[in-house]
mmCIF file of C-alpha atoms in Angstrom:
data_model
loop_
_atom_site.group_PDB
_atom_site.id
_atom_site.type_symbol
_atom_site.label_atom_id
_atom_site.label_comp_id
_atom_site.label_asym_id
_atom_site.label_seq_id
_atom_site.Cartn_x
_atom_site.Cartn_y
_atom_site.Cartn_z
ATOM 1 C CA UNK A 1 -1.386 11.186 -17.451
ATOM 2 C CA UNK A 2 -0.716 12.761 -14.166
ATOM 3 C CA UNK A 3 2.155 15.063 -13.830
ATOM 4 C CA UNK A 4 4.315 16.867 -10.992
ATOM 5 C CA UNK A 5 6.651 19.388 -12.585
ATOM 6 C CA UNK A 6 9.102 21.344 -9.876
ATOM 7 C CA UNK A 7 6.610 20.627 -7.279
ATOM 8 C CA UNK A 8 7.132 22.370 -4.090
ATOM 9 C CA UNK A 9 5.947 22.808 -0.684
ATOM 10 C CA UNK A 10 6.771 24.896 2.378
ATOM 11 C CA UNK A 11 4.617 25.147 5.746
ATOM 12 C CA UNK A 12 4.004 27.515 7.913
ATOM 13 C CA UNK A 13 7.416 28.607 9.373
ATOM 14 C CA UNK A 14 9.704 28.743 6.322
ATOM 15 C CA UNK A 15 10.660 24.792 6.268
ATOM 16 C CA UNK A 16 10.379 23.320 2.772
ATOM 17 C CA UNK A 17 8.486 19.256 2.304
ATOM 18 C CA UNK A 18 9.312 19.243 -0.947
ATOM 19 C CA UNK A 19 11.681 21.016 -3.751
ATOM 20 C CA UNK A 20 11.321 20.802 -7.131
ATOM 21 C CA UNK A 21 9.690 17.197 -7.166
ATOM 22 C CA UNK A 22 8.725 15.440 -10.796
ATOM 23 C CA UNK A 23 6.298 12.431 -10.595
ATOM 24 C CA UNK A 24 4.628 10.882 -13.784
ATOM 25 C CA UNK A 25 1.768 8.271 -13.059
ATOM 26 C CA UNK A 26 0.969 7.000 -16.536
ATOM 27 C CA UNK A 27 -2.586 4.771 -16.421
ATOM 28 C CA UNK A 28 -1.998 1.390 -15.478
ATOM 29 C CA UNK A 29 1.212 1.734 -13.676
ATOM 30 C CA UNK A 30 1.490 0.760 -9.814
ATOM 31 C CA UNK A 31 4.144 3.420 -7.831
ATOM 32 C CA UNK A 32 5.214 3.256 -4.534
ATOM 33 C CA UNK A 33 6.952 6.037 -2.739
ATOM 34 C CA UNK A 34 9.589 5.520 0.125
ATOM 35 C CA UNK A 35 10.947 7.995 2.745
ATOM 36 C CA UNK A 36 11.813 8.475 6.320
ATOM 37 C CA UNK A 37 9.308 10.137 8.945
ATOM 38 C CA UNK A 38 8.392 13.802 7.971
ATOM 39 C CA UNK A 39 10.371 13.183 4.923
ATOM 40 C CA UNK A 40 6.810 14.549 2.862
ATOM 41 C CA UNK A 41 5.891 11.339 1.870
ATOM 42 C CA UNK A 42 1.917 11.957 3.064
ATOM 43 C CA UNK A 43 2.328 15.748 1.826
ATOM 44 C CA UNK A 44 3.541 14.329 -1.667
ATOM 45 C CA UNK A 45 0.359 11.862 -1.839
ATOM 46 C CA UNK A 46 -2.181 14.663 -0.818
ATOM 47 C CA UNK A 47 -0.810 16.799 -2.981
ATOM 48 C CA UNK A 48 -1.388 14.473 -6.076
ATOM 49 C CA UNK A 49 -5.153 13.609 -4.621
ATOM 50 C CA UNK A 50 -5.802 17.245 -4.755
ATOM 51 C CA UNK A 51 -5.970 17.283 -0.800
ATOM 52 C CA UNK A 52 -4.017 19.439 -1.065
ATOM 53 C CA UNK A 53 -2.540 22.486 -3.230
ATOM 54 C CA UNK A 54 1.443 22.982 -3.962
ATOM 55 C CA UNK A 55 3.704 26.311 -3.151
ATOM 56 C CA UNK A 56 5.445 26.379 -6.124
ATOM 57 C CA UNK A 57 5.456 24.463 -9.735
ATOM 58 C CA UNK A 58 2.255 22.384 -11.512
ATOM 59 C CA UNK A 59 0.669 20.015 -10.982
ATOM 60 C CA UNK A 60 -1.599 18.688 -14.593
ATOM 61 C CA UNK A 61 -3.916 15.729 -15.898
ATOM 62 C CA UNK A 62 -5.137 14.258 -12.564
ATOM 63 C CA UNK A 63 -8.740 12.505 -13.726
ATOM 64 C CA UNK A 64 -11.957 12.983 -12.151
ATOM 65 C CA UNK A 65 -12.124 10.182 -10.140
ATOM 66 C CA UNK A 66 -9.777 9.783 -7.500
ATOM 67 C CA UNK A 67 -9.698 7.154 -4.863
ATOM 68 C CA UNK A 68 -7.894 8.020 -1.348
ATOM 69 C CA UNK A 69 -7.065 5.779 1.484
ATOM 70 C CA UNK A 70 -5.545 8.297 4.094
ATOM 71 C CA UNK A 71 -3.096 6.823 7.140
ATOM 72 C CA UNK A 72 -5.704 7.613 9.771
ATOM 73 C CA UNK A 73 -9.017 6.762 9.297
ATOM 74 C CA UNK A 74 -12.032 8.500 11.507
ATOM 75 C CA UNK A 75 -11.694 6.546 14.498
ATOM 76 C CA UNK A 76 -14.966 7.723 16.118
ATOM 77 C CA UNK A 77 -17.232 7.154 13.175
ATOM 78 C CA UNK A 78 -20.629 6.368 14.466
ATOM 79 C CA UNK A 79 -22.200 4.660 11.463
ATOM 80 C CA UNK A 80 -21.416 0.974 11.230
ATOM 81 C CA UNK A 81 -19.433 -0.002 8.298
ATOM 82 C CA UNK A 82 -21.788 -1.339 5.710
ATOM 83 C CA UNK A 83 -24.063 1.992 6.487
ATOM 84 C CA UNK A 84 -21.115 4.343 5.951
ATOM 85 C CA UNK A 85 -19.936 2.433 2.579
ATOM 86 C CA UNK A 86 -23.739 2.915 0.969
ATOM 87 C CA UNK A 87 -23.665 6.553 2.030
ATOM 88 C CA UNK A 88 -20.322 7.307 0.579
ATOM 89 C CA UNK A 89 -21.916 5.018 -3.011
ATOM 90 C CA UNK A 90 -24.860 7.103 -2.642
ATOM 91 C CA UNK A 91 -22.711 10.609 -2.567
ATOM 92 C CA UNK A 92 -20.319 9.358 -5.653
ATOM 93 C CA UNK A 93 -23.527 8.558 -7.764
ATOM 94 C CA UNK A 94 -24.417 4.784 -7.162
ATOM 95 C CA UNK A 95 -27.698 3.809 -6.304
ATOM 96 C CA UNK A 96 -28.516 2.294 -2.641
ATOM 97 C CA UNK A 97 -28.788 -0.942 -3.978
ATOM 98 C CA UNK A 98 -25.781 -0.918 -6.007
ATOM 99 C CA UNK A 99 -23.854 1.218 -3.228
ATOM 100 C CA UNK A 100 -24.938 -2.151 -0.545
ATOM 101 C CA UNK A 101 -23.913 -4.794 -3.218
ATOM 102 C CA UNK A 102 -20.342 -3.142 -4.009
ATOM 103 C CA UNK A 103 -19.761 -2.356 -0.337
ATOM 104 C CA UNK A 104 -20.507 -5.999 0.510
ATOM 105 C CA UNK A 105 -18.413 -6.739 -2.143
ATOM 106 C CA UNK A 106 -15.810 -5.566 -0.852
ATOM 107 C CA UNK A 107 -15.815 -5.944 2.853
ATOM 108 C CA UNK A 108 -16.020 -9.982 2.039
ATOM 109 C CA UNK A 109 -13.159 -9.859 -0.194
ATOM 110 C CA UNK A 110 -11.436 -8.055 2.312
ATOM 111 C CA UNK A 111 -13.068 -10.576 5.360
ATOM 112 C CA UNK A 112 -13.990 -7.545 7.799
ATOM 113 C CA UNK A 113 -13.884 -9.487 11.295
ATOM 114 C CA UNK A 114 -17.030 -7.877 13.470
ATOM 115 C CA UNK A 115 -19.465 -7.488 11.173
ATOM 116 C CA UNK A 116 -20.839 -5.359 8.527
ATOM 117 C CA UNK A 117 -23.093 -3.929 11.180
ATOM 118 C CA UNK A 118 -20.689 -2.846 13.503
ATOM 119 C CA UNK A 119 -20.236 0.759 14.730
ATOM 120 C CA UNK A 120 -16.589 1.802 12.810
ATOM 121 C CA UNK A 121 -15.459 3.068 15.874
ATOM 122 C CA UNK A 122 -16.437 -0.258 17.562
ATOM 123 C CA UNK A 123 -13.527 -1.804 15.105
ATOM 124 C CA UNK A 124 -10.305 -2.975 15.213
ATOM 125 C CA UNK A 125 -7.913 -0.541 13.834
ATOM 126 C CA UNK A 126 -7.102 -3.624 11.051
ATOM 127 C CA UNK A 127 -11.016 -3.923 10.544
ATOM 128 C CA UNK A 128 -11.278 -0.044 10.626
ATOM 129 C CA UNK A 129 -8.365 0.084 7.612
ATOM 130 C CA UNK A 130 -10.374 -2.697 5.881
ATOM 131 C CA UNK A 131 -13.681 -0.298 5.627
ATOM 132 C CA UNK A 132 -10.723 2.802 4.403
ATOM 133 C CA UNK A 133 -9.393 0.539 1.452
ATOM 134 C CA UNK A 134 -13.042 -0.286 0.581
ATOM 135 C CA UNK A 135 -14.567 3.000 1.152
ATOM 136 C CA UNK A 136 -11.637 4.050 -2.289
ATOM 137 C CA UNK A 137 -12.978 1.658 -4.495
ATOM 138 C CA UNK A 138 -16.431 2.045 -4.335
ATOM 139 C CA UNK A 139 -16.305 3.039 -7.349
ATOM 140 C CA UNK A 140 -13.103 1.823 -10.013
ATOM 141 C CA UNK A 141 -10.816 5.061 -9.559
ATOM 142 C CA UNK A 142 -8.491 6.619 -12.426
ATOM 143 C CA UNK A 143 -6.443 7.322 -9.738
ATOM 144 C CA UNK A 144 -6.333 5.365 -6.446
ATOM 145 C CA UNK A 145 -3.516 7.039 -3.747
ATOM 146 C CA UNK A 146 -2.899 5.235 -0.560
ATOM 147 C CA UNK A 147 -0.741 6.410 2.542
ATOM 148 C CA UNK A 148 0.504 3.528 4.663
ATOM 149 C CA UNK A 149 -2.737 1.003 3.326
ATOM 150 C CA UNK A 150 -1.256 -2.094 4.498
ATOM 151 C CA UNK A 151 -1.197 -0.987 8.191
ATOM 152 C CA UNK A 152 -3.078 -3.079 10.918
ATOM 153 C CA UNK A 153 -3.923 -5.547 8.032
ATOM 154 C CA UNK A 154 -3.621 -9.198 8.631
ATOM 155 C CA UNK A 155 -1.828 -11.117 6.049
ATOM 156 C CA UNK A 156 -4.902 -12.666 4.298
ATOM 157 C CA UNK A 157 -6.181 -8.836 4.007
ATOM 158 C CA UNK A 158 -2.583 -7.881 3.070
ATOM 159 C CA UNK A 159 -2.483 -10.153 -0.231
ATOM 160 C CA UNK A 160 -5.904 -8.950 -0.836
ATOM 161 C CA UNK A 161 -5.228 -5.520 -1.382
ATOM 162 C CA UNK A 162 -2.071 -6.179 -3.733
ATOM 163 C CA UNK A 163 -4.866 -8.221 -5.630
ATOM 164 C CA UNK A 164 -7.311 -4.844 -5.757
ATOM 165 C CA UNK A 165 -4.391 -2.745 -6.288
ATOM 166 C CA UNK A 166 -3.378 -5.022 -9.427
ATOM 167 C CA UNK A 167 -7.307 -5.046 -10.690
ATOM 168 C CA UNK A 168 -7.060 -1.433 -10.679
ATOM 169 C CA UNK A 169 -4.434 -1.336 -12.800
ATOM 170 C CA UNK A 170 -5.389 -3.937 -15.351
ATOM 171 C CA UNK A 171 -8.539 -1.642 -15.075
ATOM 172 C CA UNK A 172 -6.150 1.265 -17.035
ATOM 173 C CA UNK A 173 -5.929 3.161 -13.424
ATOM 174 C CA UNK A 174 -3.078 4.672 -11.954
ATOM 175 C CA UNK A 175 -1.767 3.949 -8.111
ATOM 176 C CA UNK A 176 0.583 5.546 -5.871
ATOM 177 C CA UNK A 177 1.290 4.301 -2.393
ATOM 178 C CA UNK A 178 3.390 4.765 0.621
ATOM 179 C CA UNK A 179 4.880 1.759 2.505
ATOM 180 C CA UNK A 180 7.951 1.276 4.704
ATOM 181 C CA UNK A 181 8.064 -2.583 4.180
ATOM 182 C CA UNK A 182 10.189 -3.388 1.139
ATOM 183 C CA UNK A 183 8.587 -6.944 0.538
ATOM 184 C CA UNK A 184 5.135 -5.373 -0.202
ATOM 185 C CA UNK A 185 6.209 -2.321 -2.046
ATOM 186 C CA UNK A 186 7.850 -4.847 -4.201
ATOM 187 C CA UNK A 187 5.418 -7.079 -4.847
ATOM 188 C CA UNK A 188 2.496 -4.082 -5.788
ATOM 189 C CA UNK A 189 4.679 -1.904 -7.599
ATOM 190 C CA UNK A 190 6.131 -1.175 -11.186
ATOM 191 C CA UNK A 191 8.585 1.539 -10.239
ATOM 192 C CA UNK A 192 9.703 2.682 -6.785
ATOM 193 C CA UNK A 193 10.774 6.320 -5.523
ATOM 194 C CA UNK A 194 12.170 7.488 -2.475
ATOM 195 C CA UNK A 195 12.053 11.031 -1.319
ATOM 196 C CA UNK A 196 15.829 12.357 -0.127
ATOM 197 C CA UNK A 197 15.799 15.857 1.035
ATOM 198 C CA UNK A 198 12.376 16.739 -0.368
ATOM 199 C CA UNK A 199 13.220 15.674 -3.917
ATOM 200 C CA UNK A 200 11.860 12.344 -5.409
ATOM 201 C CA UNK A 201 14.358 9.797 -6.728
ATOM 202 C CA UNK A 202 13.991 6.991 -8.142
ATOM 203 C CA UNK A 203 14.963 3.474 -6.575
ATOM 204 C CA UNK A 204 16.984 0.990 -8.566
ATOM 205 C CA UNK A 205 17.108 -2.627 -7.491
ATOM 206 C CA UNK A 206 20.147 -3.869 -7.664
ATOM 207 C CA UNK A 207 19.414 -7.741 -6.704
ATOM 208 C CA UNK A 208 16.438 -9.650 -7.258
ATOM 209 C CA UNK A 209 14.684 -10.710 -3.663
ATOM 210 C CA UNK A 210 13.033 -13.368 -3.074
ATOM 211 C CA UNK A 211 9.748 -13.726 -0.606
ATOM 212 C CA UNK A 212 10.156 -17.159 1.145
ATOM 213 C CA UNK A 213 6.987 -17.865 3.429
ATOM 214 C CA UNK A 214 7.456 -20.987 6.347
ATOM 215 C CA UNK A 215 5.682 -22.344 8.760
ATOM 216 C CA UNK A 216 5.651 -24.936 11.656
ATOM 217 C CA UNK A 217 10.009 -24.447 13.099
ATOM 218 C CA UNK A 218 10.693 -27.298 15.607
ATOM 219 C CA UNK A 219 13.668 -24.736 16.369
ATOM 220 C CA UNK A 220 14.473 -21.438 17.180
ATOM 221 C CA UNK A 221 16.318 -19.281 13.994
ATOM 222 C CA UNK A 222 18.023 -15.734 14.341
ATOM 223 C CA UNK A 223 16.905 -15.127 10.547
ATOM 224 C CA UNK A 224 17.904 -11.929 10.448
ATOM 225 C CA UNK A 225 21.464 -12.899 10.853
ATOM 226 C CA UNK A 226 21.516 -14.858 7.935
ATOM 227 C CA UNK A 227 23.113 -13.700 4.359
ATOM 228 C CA UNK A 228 20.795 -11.424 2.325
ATOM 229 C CA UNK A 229 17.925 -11.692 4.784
ATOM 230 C CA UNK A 230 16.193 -7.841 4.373
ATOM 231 C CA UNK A 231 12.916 -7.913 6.180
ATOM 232 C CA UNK A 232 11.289 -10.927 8.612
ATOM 233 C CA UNK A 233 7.602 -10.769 9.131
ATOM 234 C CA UNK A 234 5.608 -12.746 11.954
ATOM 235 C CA UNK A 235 1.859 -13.494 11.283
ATOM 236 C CA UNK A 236 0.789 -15.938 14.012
ATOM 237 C CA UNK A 237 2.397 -19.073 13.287
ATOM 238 C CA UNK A 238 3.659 -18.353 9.819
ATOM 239 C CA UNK A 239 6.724 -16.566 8.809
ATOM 240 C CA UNK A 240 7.503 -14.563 5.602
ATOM 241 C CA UNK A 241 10.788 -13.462 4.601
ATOM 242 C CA UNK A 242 12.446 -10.922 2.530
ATOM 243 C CA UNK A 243 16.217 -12.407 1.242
ATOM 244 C CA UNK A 244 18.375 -11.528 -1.686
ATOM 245 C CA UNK A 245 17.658 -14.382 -4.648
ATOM 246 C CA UNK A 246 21.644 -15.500 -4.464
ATOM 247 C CA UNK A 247 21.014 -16.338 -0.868
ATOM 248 C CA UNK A 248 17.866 -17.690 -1.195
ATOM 249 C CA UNK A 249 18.532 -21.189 -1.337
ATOM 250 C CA UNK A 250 20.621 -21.055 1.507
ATOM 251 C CA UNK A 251 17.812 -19.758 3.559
ATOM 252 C CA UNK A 252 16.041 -22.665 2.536
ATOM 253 C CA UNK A 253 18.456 -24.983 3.384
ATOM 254 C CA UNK A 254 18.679 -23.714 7.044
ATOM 255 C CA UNK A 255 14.671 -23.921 7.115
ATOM 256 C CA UNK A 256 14.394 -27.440 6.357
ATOM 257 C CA UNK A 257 17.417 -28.385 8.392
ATOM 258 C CA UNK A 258 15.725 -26.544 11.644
ATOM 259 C CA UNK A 259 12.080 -28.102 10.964
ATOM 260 C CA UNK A 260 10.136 -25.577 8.829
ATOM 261 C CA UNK A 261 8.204 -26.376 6.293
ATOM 262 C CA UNK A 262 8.205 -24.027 3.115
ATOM 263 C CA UNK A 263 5.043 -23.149 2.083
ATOM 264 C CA UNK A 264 5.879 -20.748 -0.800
ATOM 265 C CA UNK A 265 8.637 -18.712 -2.632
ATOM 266 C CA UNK A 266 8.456 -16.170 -5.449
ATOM 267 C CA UNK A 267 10.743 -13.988 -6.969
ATOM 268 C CA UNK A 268 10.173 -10.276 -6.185
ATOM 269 C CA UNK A 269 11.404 -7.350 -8.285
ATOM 270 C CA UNK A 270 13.828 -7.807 -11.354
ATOM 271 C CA UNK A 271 17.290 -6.341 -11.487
ATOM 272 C CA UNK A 272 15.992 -3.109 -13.593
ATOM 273 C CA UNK A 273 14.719 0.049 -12.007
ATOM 274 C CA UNK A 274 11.852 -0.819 -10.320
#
């Protein structure tokens, strides 16, 4: 099992990232990690990849094979995407043919938009983060760490990845990830942290949420007004909502009575720390 014990880090200049942080990451557990811009949430997640190395404490029992989906990917990349996958398979000990079939694999579970073909830099940054996510699990990591993954993803490509994520950790893998979005971190994760003041803490959820997706409104709703509403999310002409369960059903209520149609709910999180 990996382990952080009294991590720290300072940069150049005296200013600590990180004081005395503890992180386990047993196999098979899901983690996501919370924090405010240049509160070390990238410097945490390099530092368990082994990206990077920590000023102070230990850091123990990371496996051999990590997988790492950074928050920028190259964005002038030359080779096309299926070319750069079977190189990157070749390098971590497939052979071509099984490097092609698993990169494939991947990029049509993922539905890359442009082609397999396609120059990376030619992509969309969504497309571009589609070939970072794949590029991770070329082959099944012991530990997979993503910064920001679901960025520029669509929303097909966005339940995708919580599916890979949870095959890695049926898989007896271990997965840490950064995201700002509470719905997703919630639906991906076991156990939540934040990181206050360079220090990681961990998040208890207090009320159950509830992820209500609708489509089709004949009218116009200020849903972030309404009770328990935490996050609203606009993918073309569908629209998925974060709301506290005990307000849930009022939600729903205003929905149908403004002409949406409900095409799912499901119950996020579980009153325990999460």
């Amino acid at each position: 099992m990996l382990r952080l014990a009294a991590v720290g880090k300072v940069y150049r200049g005296g200013h600590p990232v990180l004081v005395e942080a503890d992180l386990e990451l047993p196999p098979g557990e899901v983690v996501s990690v919370a924090g405010g811009n240049g509160s070390g949430k990238s410097t945490l997640l390099r530092i368990v990849a082994g990206l990077s190395r920590p000023s102070s404490g230990a850091v123990s029992g990371r496996p051999e094979v990590v997988g790492w989906v950074p928050d920028r990917f190259p964005p002038h990349e030359r080779l096309s995407a299926l070319n750069y996958l079977r190189h990157l398979g070749r390098v971590r000990g497939l052979s071509g043919r099984a490097a092609t079939a698993r990169a494939g694999e991947l990029l049509e579970r993922l539905a890359l938009v442009g082609g397999s073909r396609t120059a990376i830099r030619e992509l969309s940054k969504g497309n571009a983060q589609k070939v970072a996510v794949a590029q991770a699990l070329l082959v099944p990591p012991e530990l997979l760490v993503l910064d920001e993954p679901w960025s520029g993803l669509d929303a097909a490509a966005q339940g995708t990845l919580v599916t890979l994520i949870g095959e890695v950790a049926a898989a007896g893998g271990a997965v840490l990830f950064t995201e700002h979005r509470e719905a997703l971190s919630w639906s991906a994760a076991s156990r939540a942290y934040r990181i206050d003041s360079g220090r990681v803490v961990p998040i208890r959820l207090q009320v159950q949420l509830c992820e209500v997706e609708l489509t089709g409104g004949e009218q116009l709703v200020d849903w972030s007004a309404l009770a328990g509403v935490r996050e609203v999310v606009r993918q073309n002409d569908r629209l998925t909502l974060l709301v506290a369960a005990p307000d849930s059903d009022a939600l729903l209520l205003t929905a149908l009575r403004h002409g949406w149609t409900v095409l799912g709910l499901r119950r996020l999180g579980g009153g325990g720390s999460r």
